[in-house]
CSV table of C-alpha atoms in Angstrom, one decimal:
chain,number,residue,atom,x,y,z
A,93,UNK,CA,-26.6,23.2,-45.6
A,94,UNK,CA,-25.3,23.6,-41.9
A,95,UNK,CA,-28.8,24.3,-40.0
A,96,UNK,CA,-28.7,28.0,-38.3
A,97,UNK,CA,-27.8,28.1,-34.6
A,98,UNK,CA,-31.0,28.8,-32.3
A,99,UNK,CA,-30.1,30.8,-29.2
A,100,UNK,CA,-32.8,29.7,-26.5
A,101,UNK,CA,-34.6,32.0,-25.2
A,102,UNK,CA,-37.0,32.3,-21.9
A,103,UNK,CA,-40.4,30.7,-23.4
A,104,UNK,CA,-44.0,31.3,-22.0
A,105,UNK,CA,-43.7,27.7,-20.7
A,106,UNK,CA,-41.1,28.9,-18.5
A,107,UNK,CA,-42.9,31.9,-17.4
A,108,UNK,CA,-45.9,29.5,-16.2
A,109,UNK,CA,-43.6,27.1,-14.2
A,110,UNK,CA,-42.2,30.4,-12.4
A,111,UNK,CA,-46.0,31.3,-11.9
A,112,UNK,CA,-46.6,28.7,-10.6
A,113,UNK,CA,-43.6,27.3,-9.1
A,114,UNK,CA,-42.0,30.5,-8.1
A,115,UNK,CA,-42.4,30.5,-4.1
A,116,UNK,CA,-40.8,27.4,-4.3
A,117,UNK,CA,-37.5,28.3,-6.7
A,118,UNK,CA,-36.5,31.4,-5.0
A,119,UNK,CA,-34.6,31.4,-1.9
A,120,UNK,CA,-36.1,33.4,0.8
A,121,UNK,CA,-38.4,35.2,-1.6
A,122,UNK,CA,-40.3,37.4,1.0
A,123,UNK,CA,-36.6,38.6,2.5
A,124,UNK,CA,-35.5,39.5,-0.9
A,125,UNK,CA,-38.1,41.3,-1.5
A,126,UNK,CA,-38.1,43.3,1.8
A,127,UNK,CA,-34.5,44.0,1.5
A,128,UNK,CA,-35.1,45.3,-2.0
A,129,UNK,CA,-37.6,47.8,-1.0
A,130,UNK,CA,-35.8,48.8,1.9
A,131,UNK,CA,-32.7,49.7,0.2
A,132,UNK,CA,-34.5,52.4,-1.6
A,133,UNK,CA,-34.7,55.8,0.1
A,134,UNK,CA,-38.2,57.4,-0.2
A,135,UNK,CA,-38.5,60.0,-2.4
A,136,UNK,CA,-38.9,63.7,-1.2
A,137,UNK,CA,-41.6,63.8,-4.0
A,138,UNK,CA,-43.7,61.9,-6.4
A,139,UNK,CA,-41.9,60.1,-8.5
A,140,UNK,CA,-41.5,57.0,-10.9
A,141,UNK,CA,-39.9,53.3,-10.4
A,142,UNK,CA,-39.1,51.1,-13.0
A,143,UNK,CA,-39.3,46.9,-12.5
A,144,UNK,CA,-37.2,45.3,-15.0
A,145,UNK,CA,-38.7,42.1,-15.8
A,146,UNK,CA,-41.4,42.6,-13.1
A,147,UNK,CA,-42.5,38.7,-13.7
A,148,UNK,CA,-46.0,38.0,-11.6
A,149,UNK,CA,-45.5,41.4,-9.6
A,150,UNK,CA,-44.9,40.5,-6.2
A,151,UNK,CA,-42.3,42.7,-6.1
A,152,UNK,CA,-43.9,45.5,-7.8
A,153,UNK,CA,-46.5,45.4,-5.3
A,154,UNK,CA,-44.6,45.7,-2.7
A,155,UNK,CA,-42.7,48.9,-4.1
A,156,UNK,CA,-46.7,50.2,-4.6
A,157,UNK,CA,-47.3,49.5,-1.0
A,158,UNK,CA,-43.7,50.8,0.1
A,159,UNK,CA,-44.1,54.0,-1.9
A,160,UNK,CA,-47.5,55.1,-2.1
A,161,UNK,CA,-46.5,58.5,-3.7
A,162,UNK,CA,-45.0,56.5,-6.4
A,163,UNK,CA,-45.9,55.3,-10.0
A,164,UNK,CA,-44.6,52.1,-10.6
A,165,UNK,CA,-43.7,50.5,-14.3
A,166,UNK,CA,-43.6,46.8,-14.7
A,167,UNK,CA,-41.6,45.8,-18.1
A,168,UNK,CA,-41.6,42.3,-18.9
A,169,UNK,CA,-40.7,40.3,-22.5
A,170,UNK,CA,-43.2,37.6,-21.5
A,171,UNK,CA,-47.1,38.2,-22.7
A,172,UNK,CA,-48.2,35.7,-20.4
A,173,UNK,CA,-46.6,37.8,-17.6
A,174,UNK,CA,-47.8,41.2,-18.4
A,175,UNK,CA,-51.5,39.7,-18.6
A,176,UNK,CA,-51.0,38.1,-15.1
A,177,UNK,CA,-49.6,41.4,-13.4
A,178,UNK,CA,-52.1,43.6,-15.3
A,179,UNK,CA,-54.9,41.6,-13.7
A,180,UNK,CA,-53.3,41.0,-10.0
A,181,UNK,CA,-52.2,44.8,-9.8
A,182,UNK,CA,-55.7,46.2,-11.3
A,183,UNK,CA,-56.1,47.9,-7.8
A,184,UNK,CA,-53.7,50.2,-8.1
A,185,UNK,CA,-55.1,51.8,-11.2
A,186,UNK,CA,-53.2,54.6,-12.8
A,187,UNK,CA,-50.3,53.9,-10.3
A,188,UNK,CA,-49.2,50.8,-12.1
A,189,UNK,CA,-48.6,50.7,-15.7
A,190,UNK,CA,-47.4,47.4,-17.6
A,191,UNK,CA,-45.4,47.2,-20.9
A,192,UNK,CA,-43.9,44.6,-22.9
A,193,UNK,CA,-40.5,44.7,-23.7
A,194,UNK,CA,-37.1,43.1,-24.8
A,195,UNK,CA,-34.3,43.7,-21.7
A,196,UNK,CA,-31.4,43.3,-24.4
A,197,UNK,CA,-32.9,46.0,-26.8
A,198,UNK,CA,-32.3,50.0,-26.2
A,199,UNK,CA,-35.8,51.2,-27.4
A,200,UNK,CA,-37.0,51.7,-23.8
A,201,UNK,CA,-34.0,53.4,-22.3
A,202,UNK,CA,-35.3,56.8,-23.0
A,203,UNK,CA,-38.3,58.1,-20.5
A,204,UNK,CA,-39.9,61.6,-20.6
A,205,UNK,CA,-39.3,61.9,-16.9
A,206,UNK,CA,-36.4,61.2,-14.4
A,207,UNK,CA,-36.8,57.7,-12.5
A,208,UNK,CA,-36.5,57.5,-8.4
A,209,UNK,CA,-34.9,53.9,-8.6
A,210,UNK,CA,-35.0,51.1,-11.1
A,211,UNK,CA,-34.9,47.3,-9.5
A,212,UNK,CA,-34.6,43.9,-11.1
A,213,UNK,CA,-35.4,40.3,-9.9
A,214,UNK,CA,-33.4,37.4,-11.6
A,215,UNK,CA,-33.2,39.1,-15.1
A,216,UNK,CA,-30.3,40.6,-16.0
A,217,UNK,CA,-28.3,37.3,-15.6
A,218,UNK,CA,-29.8,36.8,-19.3
A,219,UNK,CA,-27.7,39.3,-20.9
A,220,UNK,CA,-24.1,38.6,-21.6
A,221,UNK,CA,-21.4,40.7,-19.9
A,222,UNK,CA,-21.0,43.4,-22.5
A,223,UNK,CA,-24.8,43.6,-22.3
A,224,UNK,CA,-24.9,44.2,-18.7
A,225,UNK,CA,-22.0,47.0,-19.0
A,226,UNK,CA,-24.1,48.7,-21.7
A,227,UNK,CA,-27.4,48.3,-19.6
A,228,UNK,CA,-25.4,49.7,-16.2
A,229,UNK,CA,-24.6,53.0,-18.1
A,230,UNK,CA,-27.9,53.2,-19.5
A,231,UNK,CA,-29.6,52.7,-16.0
A,232,UNK,CA,-27.3,55.4,-14.8
A,233,UNK,CA,-28.8,58.0,-17.3
A,234,UNK,CA,-32.3,57.2,-16.7
A,235,UNK,CA,-32.1,57.6,-12.9
A,236,UNK,CA,-32.4,61.2,-11.2
A,237,UNK,CA,-30.0,62.2,-8.9
A,238,UNK,CA,-29.8,60.5,-5.7
A,239,UNK,CA,-31.6,57.1,-7.5
A,240,UNK,CA,-31.2,53.8,-6.7
A,241,UNK,CA,-30.2,50.8,-9.0
A,242,UNK,CA,-30.9,47.5,-7.1
A,243,UNK,CA,-30.2,44.0,-8.8
A,244,UNK,CA,-31.5,40.9,-7.2
A,245,UNK,CA,-30.0,37.8,-9.3
A,246,UNK,CA,-27.9,35.1,-9.9
A,247,UNK,CA,-24.2,35.2,-9.9
A,248,UNK,CA,-21.7,33.2,-11.3
A,249,UNK,CA,-19.1,31.7,-8.3
A,250,UNK,CA,-15.5,32.3,-9.1
A,251,UNK,CA,-14.2,28.6,-9.4
A,252,UNK,CA,-16.0,24.9,-9.4
A,253,UNK,CA,-16.2,24.7,-5.7
A,254,UNK,CA,-18.1,28.2,-5.3
A,255,UNK,CA,-20.4,26.3,-7.9
A,256,UNK,CA,-20.8,22.9,-6.2
A,257,UNK,CA,-21.6,25.2,-2.8
A,258,UNK,CA,-24.1,27.2,-4.9
A,259,UNK,CA,-25.9,24.2,-5.9
A,260,UNK,CA,-26.2,22.3,-2.8
A,261,UNK,CA,-27.4,25.6,-1.1
A,262,UNK,CA,-30.1,26.3,-3.8
A,263,UNK,CA,-31.2,22.8,-3.8
A,264,UNK,CA,-31.4,22.6,0.2
A,265,UNK,CA,-33.4,25.9,0.2
A,266,UNK,CA,-35.8,24.9,-2.1
A,267,UNK,CA,-36.0,21.3,-0.4
A,268,UNK,CA,-36.7,23.3,3.1
A,269,UNK,CA,-39.0,25.6,1.5
A,270,UNK,CA,-41.3,22.5,-0.1
A,271,UNK,CA,-41.6,21.0,3.3
A,272,UNK,CA,-42.5,24.0,4.8
A,273,UNK,CA,-45.6,25.3,2.6
A,274,UNK,CA,-46.7,21.7,2.1
A,275,UNK,CA,-45.1,19.3,3.9
A,276,UNK,CA,-44.3,17.2,1.5
A,277,UNK,CA,-41.3,17.3,-1.5
A,278,UNK,CA,-43.3,18.0,-4.9
A,279,UNK,CA,-42.3,21.5,-5.1
A,280,UNK,CA,-38.5,20.4,-4.7
A,281,UNK,CA,-38.8,17.5,-7.0
A,282,UNK,CA,-40.5,19.6,-9.8
A,283,UNK,CA,-37.4,22.3,-9.4
A,284,UNK,CA,-34.8,18.8,-10.2
A,285,UNK,CA,-37.1,17.8,-12.9
A,286,UNK,CA,-37.1,21.2,-14.6
A,287,UNK,CA,-33.3,21.3,-14.0
A,288,UNK,CA,-33.8,24.8,-12.9
A,289,UNK,CA,-30.5,24.9,-10.9
A,290,UNK,CA,-27.8,26.4,-12.6
A,291,UNK,CA,-25.3,25.5,-10.4
A,292,UNK,CA,-25.8,21.9,-10.9
A,293,UNK,CA,-23.7,21.6,-14.1
A,294,UNK,CA,-20.1,21.9,-12.9
A,295,UNK,CA,-19.3,24.1,-15.9
A,296,UNK,CA,-21.7,26.7,-17.1
A,297,UNK,CA,-23.6,25.4,-20.6
A,298,UNK,CA,-22.2,27.9,-23.1
A,299,UNK,CA,-25.5,27.9,-25.1
A,300,UNK,CA,-27.8,28.4,-22.0
A,301,UNK,CA,-30.4,31.3,-21.6
A,302,UNK,CA,-28.7,31.9,-18.3
A,303,UNK,CA,-25.5,34.1,-18.3
A,304,UNK,CA,-24.6,35.4,-14.9
A,305,UNK,CA,-21.7,37.2,-14.5
A,306,UNK,CA,-19.3,37.0,-11.2
A,307,UNK,CA,-20.3,39.5,-8.7
A,308,UNK,CA,-17.2,41.2,-8.5
A,309,UNK,CA,-17.5,42.0,-12.1
A,310,UNK,CA,-21.0,43.9,-11.9
A,311,UNK,CA,-19.8,46.0,-8.5
A,312,UNK,CA,-16.7,47.3,-10.7
A,313,UNK,CA,-18.8,48.1,-13.8
A,314,UNK,CA,-21.4,49.8,-11.2
A,315,UNK,CA,-18.7,51.6,-10.1
A,316,UNK,CA,-17.3,52.4,-13.3
A,317,UNK,CA,-20.3,53.9,-15.1
A,318,UNK,CA,-20.2,56.3,-11.9
A,319,UNK,CA,-22.8,54.8,-9.2
A,320,UNK,CA,-21.6,55.5,-5.8
A,321,UNK,CA,-22.2,53.6,-2.5
A,322,UNK,CA,-21.9,50.3,-4.5
A,323,UNK,CA,-22.6,47.6,-1.9
A,324,UNK,CA,-23.6,43.9,-1.5
A,325,UNK,CA,-27.1,43.8,0.5
A,326,UNK,CA,-28.1,40.3,0.8
A,327,UNK,CA,-26.6,37.0,-0.7
A,328,UNK,CA,-27.4,33.4,-0.1
A,329,UNK,CA,-27.3,30.0,-2.7
A,330,UNK,CA,-25.9,31.8,-6.0
A,331,UNK,CA,-28.2,34.8,-5.3
A,332,UNK,CA,-27.1,38.3,-4.3
A,333,UNK,CA,-28.8,41.5,-3.9
A,334,UNK,CA,-26.3,44.6,-5.0
A,335,UNK,CA,-26.6,48.1,-6.4
A,336,UNK,CA,-25.9,51.7,-6.3
A,337,UNK,CA,-26.7,55.2,-6.4
A,338,UNK,CA,-26.5,57.9,-9.1
A,339,UNK,CA,-24.5,60.7,-7.3
A,340,UNK,CA,-26.4,64.0,-6.4
A,341,UNK,CA,-25.5,67.0,-8.2
A,342,UNK,CA,-23.7,69.7,-6.6
């Protein structure tokens, strides 16, 4: 009998690697965090923000600081990440709540309150194209009128030349970051050892846990489910920040 095919999954070892080495692996990490916060308009009254796949909580912390009138929910699929973020953000008290979830499931996509903003960093690329389209539609229903959906993520280049450019740019960003932080290349060497660079292969691996879609497709999907002001706010080394807003009610 043929063995069952096992779909690759994000594992707790991956979470620990990201906690330990994310400062090297994410291009212009502080710039990205600041950009996401700047894109979201301040709410007119106390509100809720969702951080999908909050990870170690750096973006979550920035949101809590930027919007002191907001309560932020951090959702993540990793018990290790949840434990880490609950400890690191304990000082925010009741303004922050963490919960374990499955991004691809739909059992978390219903809230007793409307949401001012939904953000996600380096997570939605784990969904395939159909799953992304369903998620975008569900986020539109969760948001309050005028609410923002901001995505920071890997995007899939349109051709092999674009993949090569993204691969080289990502390698160089990590190399420079390693030198800036440590004056040596240990962080960069580990990045290469782990094979973290999705674009290093000439073609996407069919069974990879990484399933980024093109930027063009994702902007189109946001528009199709009713988001307005759909735009790209930042882009570098195969990473982009983009999103839109739910229309105000008339």
